[in-house]
GROMACS .gro file of N, CA and C in nm:
model
  510
    1LEU      N    1   0.080  -1.903   1.967
    1LEU     CA    2   0.147  -1.942   1.844
    1LEU      C    3   0.220  -2.075   1.865
    2LEU      N    4   0.283  -2.089   1.979
    2LEU     CA    5   0.350  -2.216   2.009
    2LEU      C    6   0.250  -2.331   2.016
    3ASP      N    7   0.135  -2.306   2.077
    3ASP     CA    8   0.032  -2.410   2.085
    3ASP      C    9  -0.015  -2.451   1.945
    4LEU      N   10  -0.033  -2.351   1.857
    4LEU     CA   11  -0.075  -2.382   1.720
    4LEU      C   12   0.032  -2.462   1.646
    5SER      N   13   0.158  -2.425   1.663
    5SER     CA   14   0.264  -2.499   1.595
    5SER      C   15   0.276  -2.640   1.652
    6ASP      N   16   0.256  -2.656   1.781
    6ASP     CA   17   0.258  -2.790   1.841
    6ASP      C   18   0.145  -2.876   1.783
    7GLU      N   19   0.027  -2.815   1.764
    7GLU     CA   20  -0.086  -2.889   1.707
    7GLU      C   21  -0.055  -2.934   1.565
    8VAL      N   22   0.005  -2.848   1.485
    8VAL     CA   23   0.043  -2.884   1.348
    8VAL      C   24   0.141  -3.001   1.351
    9MET      N   25   0.237  -2.996   1.441
    9MET     CA   26   0.335  -3.104   1.451
    9MET      C   27   0.269  -3.235   1.497
   10ARG      N   28   0.173  -3.226   1.587
   10ARG     CA   29   0.104  -3.347   1.635
   10ARG      C   30   0.023  -3.411   1.522
   11ARG      N   31  -0.040  -3.329   1.440
   11ARG     CA   32  -0.120  -3.384   1.330
   11ARG      C   33  -0.032  -3.456   1.229
   12GLY      N   34   0.090  -3.408   1.212
   12GLY     CA   35   0.184  -3.474   1.123
   12GLY      C   36   0.154  -3.457   0.976
   13THR      N   37   0.063  -3.368   0.941
   13THR     CA   38   0.033  -3.342   0.800
   13THR      C   39   0.048  -3.194   0.773
   14GLU      N   40   0.067  -3.164   0.650
   14GLU     CA   41   0.078  -3.026   0.608
   14GLU      C   42  -0.005  -3.014   0.482
   15SER      N   43  -0.115  -2.942   0.488
   15SER     CA   44  -0.214  -2.944   0.380
   15SER      C   45  -0.158  -2.900   0.246
   16LYS      N   46  -0.070  -2.801   0.244
   16LYS     CA   47  -0.012  -2.759   0.117
   16LYS      C   48   0.069  -2.872   0.053
   17PHE      N   49   0.150  -2.939   0.134
   17PHE     CA   50   0.229  -3.048   0.079
   17PHE      C   51   0.137  -3.162   0.034
   18ASP      N   52   0.034  -3.191   0.112
   18ASP     CA   53  -0.060  -3.296   0.073
   18ASP      C   54  -0.122  -3.264  -0.063
   19ARG      N   55  -0.159  -3.140  -0.083
   19ARG     CA   56  -0.218  -3.097  -0.211
   19ARG      C   57  -0.116  -3.109  -0.323
   20LEU      N   58   0.008  -3.071  -0.296
   20LEU     CA   59   0.114  -3.084  -0.396
   20LEU      C   60   0.131  -3.231  -0.436
   21GLU      N   61   0.135  -3.317  -0.339
   21GLU     CA   62   0.150  -3.460  -0.367
   21GLU      C   63   0.033  -3.510  -0.451
   22GLU      N   64  -0.089  -3.469  -0.418
   22GLU     CA   65  -0.206  -3.508  -0.497
   22GLU      C   66  -0.191  -3.464  -0.642
   23LEU      N   67  -0.146  -3.341  -0.661
   23LEU     CA   68  -0.130  -3.287  -0.796
   23LEU      C   69  -0.024  -3.366  -0.874
   24LEU      N   70   0.090  -3.389  -0.813
   24LEU     CA   71   0.200  -3.454  -0.884
   24LEU      C   72   0.172  -3.601  -0.913
   25THR      N   73   0.084  -3.662  -0.837
   25THR     CA   74   0.052  -3.804  -0.860
   25THR      C   75  -0.078  -3.822  -0.939
   26ASP      N   76  -0.146  -3.712  -0.971
   26ASP     CA   77  -0.266  -3.718  -1.052
   26ASP      C   78  -0.230  -3.778  -1.189
   27ASN      N   79  -0.314  -3.866  -1.240
   27ASN     CA   80  -0.287  -3.932  -1.369
   27ASN      C   81  -0.261  -3.833  -1.482
   28LYS      N   82  -0.323  -3.714  -1.476
   28LYS     CA   83  -0.304  -3.615  -1.582
   28LYS      C   84  -0.163  -3.556  -1.581
   29TYR      N   85  -0.096  -3.557  -1.466
   29TYR     CA   86   0.032  -3.486  -1.453
   29TYR      C   87   0.148  -3.574  -1.408
   30ARG      N   88   0.123  -3.698  -1.373
   30ARG     CA   89   0.225  -3.780  -1.309
   30ARG      C   90   0.348  -3.803  -1.396
   31ASP      N   91   0.336  -3.790  -1.526
   31ASP     CA   92   0.451  -3.813  -1.613
   31ASP      C   93   0.506  -3.683  -1.671
   32GLU      N   94   0.461  -3.570  -1.619
   32GLU     CA   95   0.504  -3.441  -1.672
   32GLU      C   96   0.614  -3.379  -1.586
   33LYS      N   97   0.695  -3.298  -1.650
   33LYS     CA   98   0.790  -3.216  -1.575
   33LYS      C   99   0.713  -3.103  -1.509
   34ALA      N  100   0.757  -3.060  -1.393
   34ALA     CA  101   0.689  -2.951  -1.323
   34ALA      C  102   0.792  -2.865  -1.251
   35ILE      N  103   0.763  -2.736  -1.246
   35ILE     CA  104   0.844  -2.641  -1.171
   35ILE      C  105   0.763  -2.604  -1.047
   36ILE      N  106   0.829  -2.607  -0.933
   36ILE     CA  107   0.764  -2.572  -0.806
   36ILE      C  108   0.842  -2.454  -0.749
   37PHE      N  109   0.778  -2.338  -0.744
   37PHE     CA  110   0.841  -2.218  -0.689
   37PHE      C  111   0.803  -2.201  -0.543
   38THR      N  112   0.897  -2.153  -0.466
   38THR     CA  113   0.872  -2.119  -0.327
   38THR      C  114   0.946  -1.990  -0.295
   39GLU      N  115   0.904  -1.926  -0.191
   39GLU     CA  116   0.967  -1.800  -0.151
   39GLU      C  117   1.097  -1.819  -0.075
   40HIS      N  118   1.106  -1.923   0.003
   40HIS     CA  119   1.217  -1.936   0.098
   40HIS      C  120   1.300  -2.062   0.075
   41ARG      N  121   1.426  -2.048   0.099
   41ARG     CA  122   1.518  -2.161   0.084
   41ARG      C  123   1.486  -2.274   0.182
   42ASP      N  124   1.442  -2.239   0.302
   42ASP     CA  125   1.402  -2.342   0.399
   42ASP      C  126   1.286  -2.425   0.344
   43THR      N  127   1.192  -2.360   0.278
   43THR     CA  128   1.079  -2.433   0.219
   43THR      C  129   1.127  -2.521   0.104
   44LEU      N  130   1.219  -2.470   0.025
   44LEU     CA  131   1.278  -2.549  -0.084
   44LEU      C  132   1.340  -2.677  -0.028
   45THR      N  133   1.419  -2.664   0.077
   45THR     CA  134   1.484  -2.779   0.141
   45THR      C  135   1.379  -2.876   0.196
   46TYR      N  136   1.276  -2.823   0.259
   46TYR     CA  137   1.167  -2.905   0.312
   46TYR      C  138   1.100  -2.985   0.200
   47LEU      N  139   1.068  -2.919   0.088
   47LEU     CA  140   1.001  -2.986  -0.022
   47LEU      C  141   1.088  -3.096  -0.082
   48ILE      N  142   1.216  -3.069  -0.099
   48ILE     CA  143   1.307  -3.170  -0.153
   48ILE      C  144   1.308  -3.291  -0.059
   49ARG      N  145   1.323  -3.265   0.069
   49ARG     CA  146   1.329  -3.375   0.167
   49ARG      C  147   1.200  -3.457   0.165
   50LYS      N  148   1.085  -3.390   0.163
   50LYS     CA  149   0.956  -3.461   0.163
   50LYS      C  150   0.937  -3.541   0.034
   51LEU      N  151   0.971  -3.481  -0.081
   51LEU     CA  152   0.953  -3.553  -0.208
   51LEU      C  153   1.050  -3.668  -0.222
   52GLU      N  154   1.172  -3.649  -0.175
   52GLU     CA  155   1.267  -3.761  -0.177
   52GLU      C  156   1.218  -3.873  -0.086
   53GLY      N  157   1.154  -3.839   0.023
   53GLY     CA  158   1.096  -3.938   0.111
   53GLY      C  159   0.982  -4.015   0.046
   54LYS      N  160   0.926  -3.960  -0.061
   54LYS     CA  161   0.820  -4.026  -0.138
   54LYS      C  162   0.877  -4.105  -0.255
   55GLY      N  163   1.010  -4.121  -0.259
   55GLY     CA  164   1.073  -4.203  -0.362
   55GLY      C  165   1.125  -4.127  -0.482
   56LEU      N  166   1.137  -3.997  -0.475
   56LEU     CA  167   1.180  -3.918  -0.590
   56LEU      C  168   1.328  -3.878  -0.584
   57THR      N  169   1.406  -3.947  -0.506
   57THR     CA  170   1.549  -3.918  -0.498
   57THR      C  171   1.610  -3.929  -0.637
   58GLY      N  172   1.689  -3.830  -0.675
   58GLY     CA  173   1.753  -3.830  -0.806
   58GLY      C  174   1.667  -3.775  -0.917
   59LYS      N  175   1.546  -3.730  -0.885
   59LYS     CA  176   1.454  -3.677  -0.986
   59LYS      C  177   1.420  -3.530  -0.962
   60ILE      N  178   1.495  -3.465  -0.871
   60ILE     CA  179   1.463  -3.327  -0.834
   60ILE      C  180   1.585  -3.238  -0.855
   61ALA      N  181   1.567  -3.136  -0.939
   61ALA     CA  182   1.668  -3.031  -0.954
   61ALA      C  183   1.625  -2.916  -0.864
   62SER      N  184   1.720  -2.830  -0.828
   62SER     CA  185   1.683  -2.715  -0.744
   62SER      C  186   1.772  -2.596  -0.777
   63ILE      N  187   1.713  -2.479  -0.760
   63ILE     CA  188   1.786  -2.353  -0.779
   63ILE      C  189   1.747  -2.259  -0.666
   64HIS      N  190   1.848  -2.200  -0.603
   64HIS     CA  191   1.824  -2.100  -0.499
   64HIS      C  192   1.932  -1.993  -0.508
   65GLY      N  193   1.911  -1.884  -0.441
   65GLY     CA  194   2.000  -1.769  -0.448
   65GLY      C  195   2.140  -1.791  -0.396
   66GLY      N  196   2.163  -1.896  -0.320
   66GLY     CA  197   2.297  -1.923  -0.267
   66GLY      C  198   2.387  -1.997  -0.365
   67MET      N  199   2.336  -2.027  -0.483
   67MET     CA  200   2.413  -2.102  -0.582
   67MET      C  201   2.486  -2.008  -0.676
   68ASP      N  202   2.607  -2.048  -0.717
   68ASP     CA  203   2.676  -1.969  -0.818
   68ASP      C  204   2.623  -2.005  -0.956
   69PHE      N  205   2.666  -1.931  -1.056
   69PHE     CA  206   2.615  -1.948  -1.193
   69PHE      C  207   2.636  -2.090  -1.243
   70ALA      N  208   2.751  -2.147  -1.221
   70ALA     CA  209   2.782  -2.282  -1.271
   70ALA      C  210   2.689  -2.386  -1.207
   71ALA      N  211   2.664  -2.374  -1.079
   71ALA     CA  212   2.575  -2.468  -1.011
   71ALA      C  213   2.432  -2.455  -1.064
   72ARG      N  214   2.389  -2.333  -1.091
   72ARG     CA  215   2.255  -2.312  -1.147
   72ARG      C  216   2.244  -2.376  -1.284
   73GLU      N  217   2.345  -2.353  -1.368
   73GLU     CA  218   2.345  -2.411  -1.503
   73GLU      C  219   2.343  -2.564  -1.498
   74GLU      N  220   2.413  -2.620  -1.403
   74GLU     CA  221   2.415  -2.765  -1.386
   74GLU      C  222   2.275  -2.817  -1.353
   75GLN      N  223   2.205  -2.747  -1.266
   75GLN     CA  224   2.070  -2.787  -1.228
   75GLN      C  225   1.971  -2.770  -1.344
   76ILE      N  226   1.987  -2.664  -1.422
   76ILE     CA  227   1.900  -2.643  -1.539
   76ILE      C  228   1.922  -2.755  -1.640
   77THR      N  229   2.047  -2.791  -1.664
   77THR     CA  230   2.080  -2.901  -1.756
   77THR      C  231   2.018  -3.031  -1.706
   78PHE      N  232   2.029  -3.056  -1.577
   78PHE     CA  233   1.970  -3.175  -1.515
   78PHE      C  234   1.818  -3.178  -1.537
   79PHE      N  235   1.752  -3.062  -1.523
   79PHE     CA  236   1.608  -3.055  -1.541
   79PHE      C  237   1.568  -3.069  -1.688
   80ARG      N  238   1.651  -3.018  -1.779
   80ARG     CA  239   1.621  -3.028  -1.922
   80ARG      C  240   1.627  -3.173  -1.973
   81LYS      N  241   1.711  -3.254  -1.913
   81LYS     CA  242   1.726  -3.393  -1.956
   81LYS      C  243   1.596  -3.471  -1.939
   82ASP      N  244   1.578  -3.569  -2.024
   82ASP     CA  245   1.462  -3.657  -2.015
   82ASP      C  246   1.456  -3.723  -1.877
   83HIS      N  247   1.345  -3.708  -1.809
   83HIS     CA  248   1.335  -3.764  -1.673
   83HIS      C  249   1.315  -3.916  -1.674
   84HIS      N  250   1.295  -3.974  -1.790
   84HIS     CA  251   1.288  -4.120  -1.797
   84HIS      C  252   1.429  -4.179  -1.805
   85ALA      N  253   1.524  -4.094  -1.832
   85ALA     CA  254   1.664  -4.137  -1.837
   85ALA      C  255   1.732  -4.090  -1.708
   86ASP      N  256   1.823  -3.996  -1.721
   86ASP     CA  257   1.898  -3.949  -1.604
   86ASP      C  258   1.865  -3.806  -1.564
   87GLY      N  259   1.751  -3.756  -1.609
   87GLY     CA  260   1.717  -3.618  -1.581
   87GLY      C  261   1.620  -3.604  -1.465
   88ALA      N  262   1.596  -3.479  -1.427
   88ALA     CA  263   1.503  -3.447  -1.319
   88ALA      C  264   1.363  -3.430  -1.375
   89GLN      N  265   1.265  -3.472  -1.300
   89GLN     CA  266   1.127  -3.449  -1.337
   89GLN      C  267   1.075  -3.319  -1.277
   90TYR      N  268   1.133  -3.281  -1.166
   90TYR     CA  269   1.085  -3.162  -1.095
   90TYR      C  270   1.200  -3.065  -1.072
   91LEU      N  271   1.167  -2.937  -1.084
   91LEU     CA  272   1.259  -2.830  -1.047
   91LEU      C  273   1.194  -2.754  -0.934
   92ILE      N  274   1.260  -2.752  -0.820
   92ILE     CA  275   1.212  -2.674  -0.706
   92ILE      C  276   1.303  -2.554  -0.695
   93ALA      N  277   1.244  -2.434  -0.693
   93ALA     CA  278   1.326  -2.314  -0.703
   93ALA      C  279   1.269  -2.198  -0.623
   94THR      N  280   1.359  -2.113  -0.580
   94THR     CA  281   1.319  -1.983  -0.526
   94THR      C  282   1.317  -1.888  -0.644
   95ASP      N  283   1.294  -1.761  -0.618
   95ASP     CA  284   1.290  -1.663  -0.726
   95ASP      C  285   1.424  -1.644  -0.796
   96ALA      N  286   1.528  -1.709  -0.747
   96ALA     CA  287   1.657  -1.707  -0.817
   96ALA      C  288   1.642  -1.767  -0.957
   97ALA      N  289   1.537  -1.848  -0.978
   97ALA     CA  290   1.510  -1.905  -1.110
   97ALA      C  291   1.398  -1.829  -1.181
   98GLY      N  292   1.359  -1.716  -1.127
   98GLY     CA  293   1.245  -1.642  -1.181
   98GLY      C  294   1.276  -1.553  -1.298
   99GLU      N  295   1.401  -1.530  -1.328
   99GLU     CA  296   1.437  -1.440  -1.438
   99GLU      C  297   1.542  -1.502  -1.527
  100GLY      N  298   1.528  -1.477  -1.657
  100GLY     CA  299   1.634  -1.509  -1.751
  100GLY      C  300   1.657  -1.655  -1.783
  101ILE      N  301   1.571  -1.743  -1.737
  101ILE     CA  302   1.588  -1.885  -1.765
  101ILE      C  303   1.470  -1.932  -1.849
  102ASN      N  304   1.499  -1.987  -1.965
  102ASN     CA  305   1.396  -2.036  -2.055
  102ASN      C  306   1.366  -2.182  -2.023
  103LEU      N  307   1.248  -2.207  -1.972
  103LEU     CA  308   1.207  -2.342  -1.936
  103LEU      C  309   1.079  -2.382  -2.007
  104GLN      N  310   1.061  -2.333  -2.130
  104GLN     CA  311   0.934  -2.355  -2.200
  104GLN      C  312   0.913  -2.499  -2.245
  105PHE      N  313   1.010  -2.586  -2.225
  105PHE     CA  314   0.988  -2.728  -2.250
  105PHE      C  315   0.896  -2.787  -2.143
  106CYS      N  316   0.871  -2.711  -2.039
  106CYS     CA  317   0.784  -2.750  -1.929
  106CYS      C  318   0.658  -2.662  -1.937
  107TRP      N  319   0.543  -2.717  -1.902
  107TRP     CA  320   0.419  -2.638  -1.909
  107TRP      C  321   0.339  -2.640  -1.779
  108LEU      N  322   0.393  -2.707  -1.676
  108LEU     CA  323   0.322  -2.721  -1.550
  108LEU      C  324   0.401  -2.652  -1.439
  109MET      N  325   0.337  -2.561  -1.368
  109MET     CA  326   0.404  -2.486  -1.261
  109MET      C  327   0.316  -2.479  -1.137
  110VAL      N  328   0.382  -2.486  -1.023
  110VAL     CA  329   0.314  -2.470  -0.895
  110VAL      C  330   0.385  -2.358  -0.818
  111ASN      N  331   0.309  -2.260  -0.776
  111ASN     CA  332   0.361  -2.160  -0.683
  111ASN      C  333   0.321  -2.209  -0.545
  112PHE      N  334   0.415  -2.277  -0.480
  112PHE     CA  335   0.387  -2.334  -0.348
  112PHE      C  336   0.353  -2.224  -0.250
  113ASP      N  337   0.421  -2.113  -0.265
  113ASP     CA  338   0.379  -1.990  -0.199
  113ASP      C  339   0.405  -1.877  -0.295
  114ILE      N  340   0.332  -1.769  -0.281
  114ILE     CA  341   0.340  -1.661  -0.378
  114ILE      C  342   0.418  -1.544  -0.321
  115PRO      N  343   0.484  -1.469  -0.411
  115PRO     CA  344   0.555  -1.349  -0.365
  115PRO      C  345   0.456  -1.235  -0.339
  116TRP      N  346   0.499  -1.141  -0.260
  116TRP     CA  347   0.415  -1.024  -0.233
  116TRP      C  348   0.407  -0.932  -0.354
  117ASN      N  349   0.507  -0.935  -0.436
  117ASN     CA  350   0.514  -0.847  -0.553
  117ASN      C  351   0.459  -0.921  -0.674
  118PRO      N  352   0.351  -0.871  -0.736
  118PRO     CA  353   0.293  -0.939  -0.852
  118PRO      C  354   0.389  -0.947  -0.971
  119VAL      N  355   0.484  -0.855  -0.981
  119VAL     CA  356   0.582  -0.861  -1.090
  119VAL      C  357   0.667  -0.987  -1.077
  120ARG      N  358   0.703  -1.022  -0.955
  120ARG     CA  359   0.781  -1.145  -0.934
  120ARG      C  360   0.700  -1.268  -0.971
  121LEU      N  361   0.570  -1.266  -0.943
  121LEU     CA  362   0.483  -1.376  -0.983
  121LEU      C  363   0.481  -1.389  -1.135
  122GLU      N  364   0.471  -1.277  -1.203
  122GLU     CA  365   0.473  -1.276  -1.350
  122GLU      C  366   0.607  -1.326  -1.403
  123GLN      N  367   0.716  -1.290  -1.338
  123GLN     CA  368   0.848  -1.339  -1.381
  123GLN      C  369   0.855  -1.491  -1.370
  124ARG      N  370   0.801  -1.545  -1.264
  124ARG     CA  371   0.797  -1.690  -1.250
  124ARG      C  372   0.722  -1.753  -1.366
  125MET      N  373   0.602  -1.703  -1.392
  125MET     CA  374   0.520  -1.759  -1.499
  125MET      C  375   0.588  -1.745  -1.635
  126GLY      N  376   0.668  -1.639  -1.648
  126GLY     CA  377   0.738  -1.615  -1.773
  126GLY      C  378   0.845  -1.719  -1.807
  127ARG      N  379   0.881  -1.802  -1.712
  127ARG     CA  380   0.979  -1.909  -1.741
  127ARG      C  381   0.920  -2.012  -1.835
  128ILE      N  382   0.788  -2.035  -1.828
  128ILE     CA  383   0.726  -2.136  -1.913
  128ILE      C  384   0.627  -2.075  -2.012
  129HIS      N  385   0.563  -1.966  -1.975
  129HIS     CA  386   0.463  -1.902  -2.061
  129HIS      C  387   0.532  -1.792  -2.141
  130ARG      N  388   0.585  -1.831  -2.257
  130ARG     CA  389   0.663  -1.739  -2.337
  130ARG      C  390   0.650  -1.776  -2.483
  131TYR      N  391   0.699  -1.688  -2.568
  131TYR     CA  392   0.694  -1.709  -2.712
  131TYR      C  393   0.760  -1.843  -2.747
  132GLY      N  394   0.690  -1.923  -2.825
  132GLY     CA  395   0.744  -2.053  -2.864
  132GLY      C  396   0.689  -2.168  -2.782
  133GLN      N  397   0.619  -2.140  -2.674
  133GLN     CA  398   0.559  -2.246  -2.593
  133GLN      C  399   0.452  -2.314  -2.678
  134GLU      N  400   0.460  -2.444  -2.689
  134GLU     CA  401   0.370  -2.519  -2.775
  134GLU      C  402   0.247  -2.573  -2.702
  135LYS      N  403   0.245  -2.568  -2.571
  135LYS     CA  404   0.132  -2.620  -2.494
  135LYS      C  405   0.068  -2.508  -2.414
  136ASP      N  406  -0.056  -2.530  -2.375
  136ASP     CA  407  -0.119  -2.439  -2.280
  136ASP      C  408  -0.054  -2.461  -2.144
  137CYS      N  409  -0.012  -2.354  -2.081
  137CYS     CA  410   0.052  -2.365  -1.950
  137CYS      C  411  -0.055  -2.377  -1.842
  138LEU      N  412  -0.021  -2.456  -1.743
  138LEU     CA  413  -0.109  -2.473  -1.629
  138LEU      C  414  -0.031  -2.433  -1.505
  139ILE      N  415  -0.084  -2.333  -1.434
  139ILE     CA  416  -0.014  -2.278  -1.319
  139ILE      C  417  -0.107  -2.283  -1.198
  140PHE      N  418  -0.060  -2.349  -1.093
  140PHE     CA  419  -0.135  -2.361  -0.969
  140PHE      C  420  -0.074  -2.270  -0.865
  141ASN      N  421  -0.157  -2.192  -0.797
  141ASN     CA  422  -0.113  -2.108  -0.687
  141ASN      C  423  -0.170  -2.167  -0.558
  142PHE      N  424  -0.083  -2.214  -0.471
  142PHE     CA  425  -0.127  -2.274  -0.346
  142PHE      C  426  -0.137  -2.165  -0.240
  143VAL      N  427  -0.259  -2.122  -0.216
  143VAL     CA  428  -0.282  -2.011  -0.124
  143VAL      C  429  -0.400  -2.045  -0.035
  144ALA      N  430  -0.381  -2.031   0.094
  144ALA     CA  431  -0.490  -2.054   0.188
  144ALA      C  432  -0.577  -1.929   0.196
  145THR      N  433  -0.706  -1.950   0.202
  145THR     CA  434  -0.797  -1.836   0.216
  145THR      C  435  -0.784  -1.780   0.358
  146ASN      N  436  -0.830  -1.659   0.375
  146ASN     CA  437  -0.829  -1.591   0.504
  146ASN      C  438  -0.689  -1.579   0.564
  147THR      N  439  -0.591  -1.557   0.477
  147THR     CA  440  -0.453  -1.533   0.520
  147THR      C  441  -0.402  -1.409   0.448
  148SER      N  442  -0.290  -1.357   0.492
  148SER     CA  443  -0.229  -1.243   0.422
  148SER      C  444  -0.199  -1.279   0.278
  149GLU      N  445  -0.147  -1.399   0.257
  149GLU     CA  446  -0.115  -1.447   0.123
  149GLU      C  447  -0.241  -1.452   0.036
  150GLY      N  448  -0.350  -1.498   0.093
  150GLY     CA  449  -0.476  -1.505   0.020
  150GLY      C  450  -0.527  -1.367  -0.019
  151ARG      N  451  -0.510  -1.271   0.072
  151ARG     CA  452  -0.553  -1.134   0.041
  151ARG      C  453  -0.467  -1.073  -0.069
  152VAL      N  454  -0.338  -1.105  -0.070
  152VAL     CA  455  -0.249  -1.055  -0.176
  152VAL      C  456  -0.295  -1.109  -0.311
  153LEU      N  457  -0.323  -1.239  -0.318
  153LEU     CA  458  -0.365  -1.299  -0.444
  153LEU      C  459  -0.501  -1.243  -0.488
  154GLU      N  460  -0.591  -1.223  -0.393
  154GLU     CA  461  -0.720  -1.165  -0.426
  154GLU      C  462  -0.703  -1.024  -0.484
  155LYS      N  463  -0.616  -0.945  -0.424
  155LYS     CA  464  -0.589  -0.810  -0.474
  155LYS      C  465  -0.529  -0.816  -0.615
  156LEU      N  466  -0.440  -0.912  -0.636
  156LEU     CA  467  -0.380  -0.929  -0.768
  156LEU      C  468  -0.487  -0.959  -0.873
  157PHE      N  469  -0.580  -1.050  -0.841
  157PHE     CA  470  -0.687  -1.082  -0.935
  157PHE      C  471  -0.778  -0.962  -0.959
  158ASP      N  472  -0.804  -0.883  -0.855
  158ASP     CA  473  -0.884  -0.762  -0.871
  158ASP      C  474  -0.816  -0.667  -0.969
  159ARG      N  475  -0.685  -0.652  -0.958
  159ARG     CA  476  -0.611  -0.562  -1.047
  159ARG      C  477  -0.615  -0.614  -1.191
  160ILE      N  478  -0.601  -0.744  -1.208
  160ILE     CA  479  -0.605  -0.802  -1.343
  160ILE      C  480  -0.742  -0.778  -1.405
  161GLU      N  481  -0.847  -0.798  -1.330
  161GLU     CA  482  -0.982  -0.773  -1.380
  161GLU      C  483  -0.999  -0.627  -1.419
  162GLN      N  484  -0.944  -0.536  -1.340
  162GLN     CA  485  -0.954  -0.393  -1.371
  162GLN      C  486  -0.879  -0.360  -1.499
  163ILE      N  487  -0.762  -0.418  -1.516
  163ILE     CA  488  -0.683  -0.396  -1.638
  163ILE      C  489  -0.759  -0.449  -1.759
  164GLU      N  490  -0.818  -0.568  -1.747
  164GLU     CA  491  -0.897  -0.623  -1.858
  164GLU      C  492  -1.014  -0.532  -1.892
  165ALA      N  493  -1.082  -0.481  -1.790
  165ALA     CA  494  -1.196  -0.390  -1.812
  165ALA      C  495  -1.150  -0.261  -1.879
  166ASP      N  496  -1.034  -0.208  -1.838
  166ASP     CA  497  -0.982  -0.084  -1.895
  166ASP      C  498  -0.941  -0.103  -2.041
  167LEU      N  499  -0.888  -0.221  -2.073
  167LEU     CA  500  -0.841  -0.248  -2.209
  167LEU      C  501  -0.953  -0.288  -2.304
  168ASP      N  502  -1.061  -0.341  -2.250
  168ASP     CA  503  -1.170  -0.389  -2.333
  168ASP      C  504  -1.304  -0.340  -2.278
  169PRO      N  505  -1.325  -0.207  -2.277
  169PRO     CA  506  -1.452  -0.156  -2.226
  169PRO      C  507  -1.567  -0.198  -2.320
  170LYS      N  508  -1.676  -0.237  -2.263
  170LYS     CA  509  -1.791  -0.284  -2.346
  170LYS      C  510  -1.897  -0.182  -2.351
   0.00000   0.00000   0.00000
């Protein structure tokens, strides 16, 4: 495991972050607000640091479980503001932002990593995909194949397909 981690450090790249950067700089999305969910606060901190290193200092709001209500509200207000003025273009959050926050002014979401519980994944999506949303939501799940995370997502899709079949038998 140490040898593998040393190899990752030597390469100096991280494929998930590289993919995130590609997505955020794609002409279709480069001017859009986006929510980036992660499971862990360490990953949230890593993403903020990496994105700020790409010139996005002052354009990133964040929410994590260690914040009190007032700090969370401040970050939500910052994200709601027009990002061409003094607002944030990106919200990076743990599941502390997964419930009770209406963010339907945004339609682009990235699950940088997915939760083990599919209900929590649905709660995340519910921040933007809700009644009154005027755009089609686009949600990206960054999951590597042949990993535990990949198997969880595959199982989730299997369950969704089964529910669809049960609700609409042909």
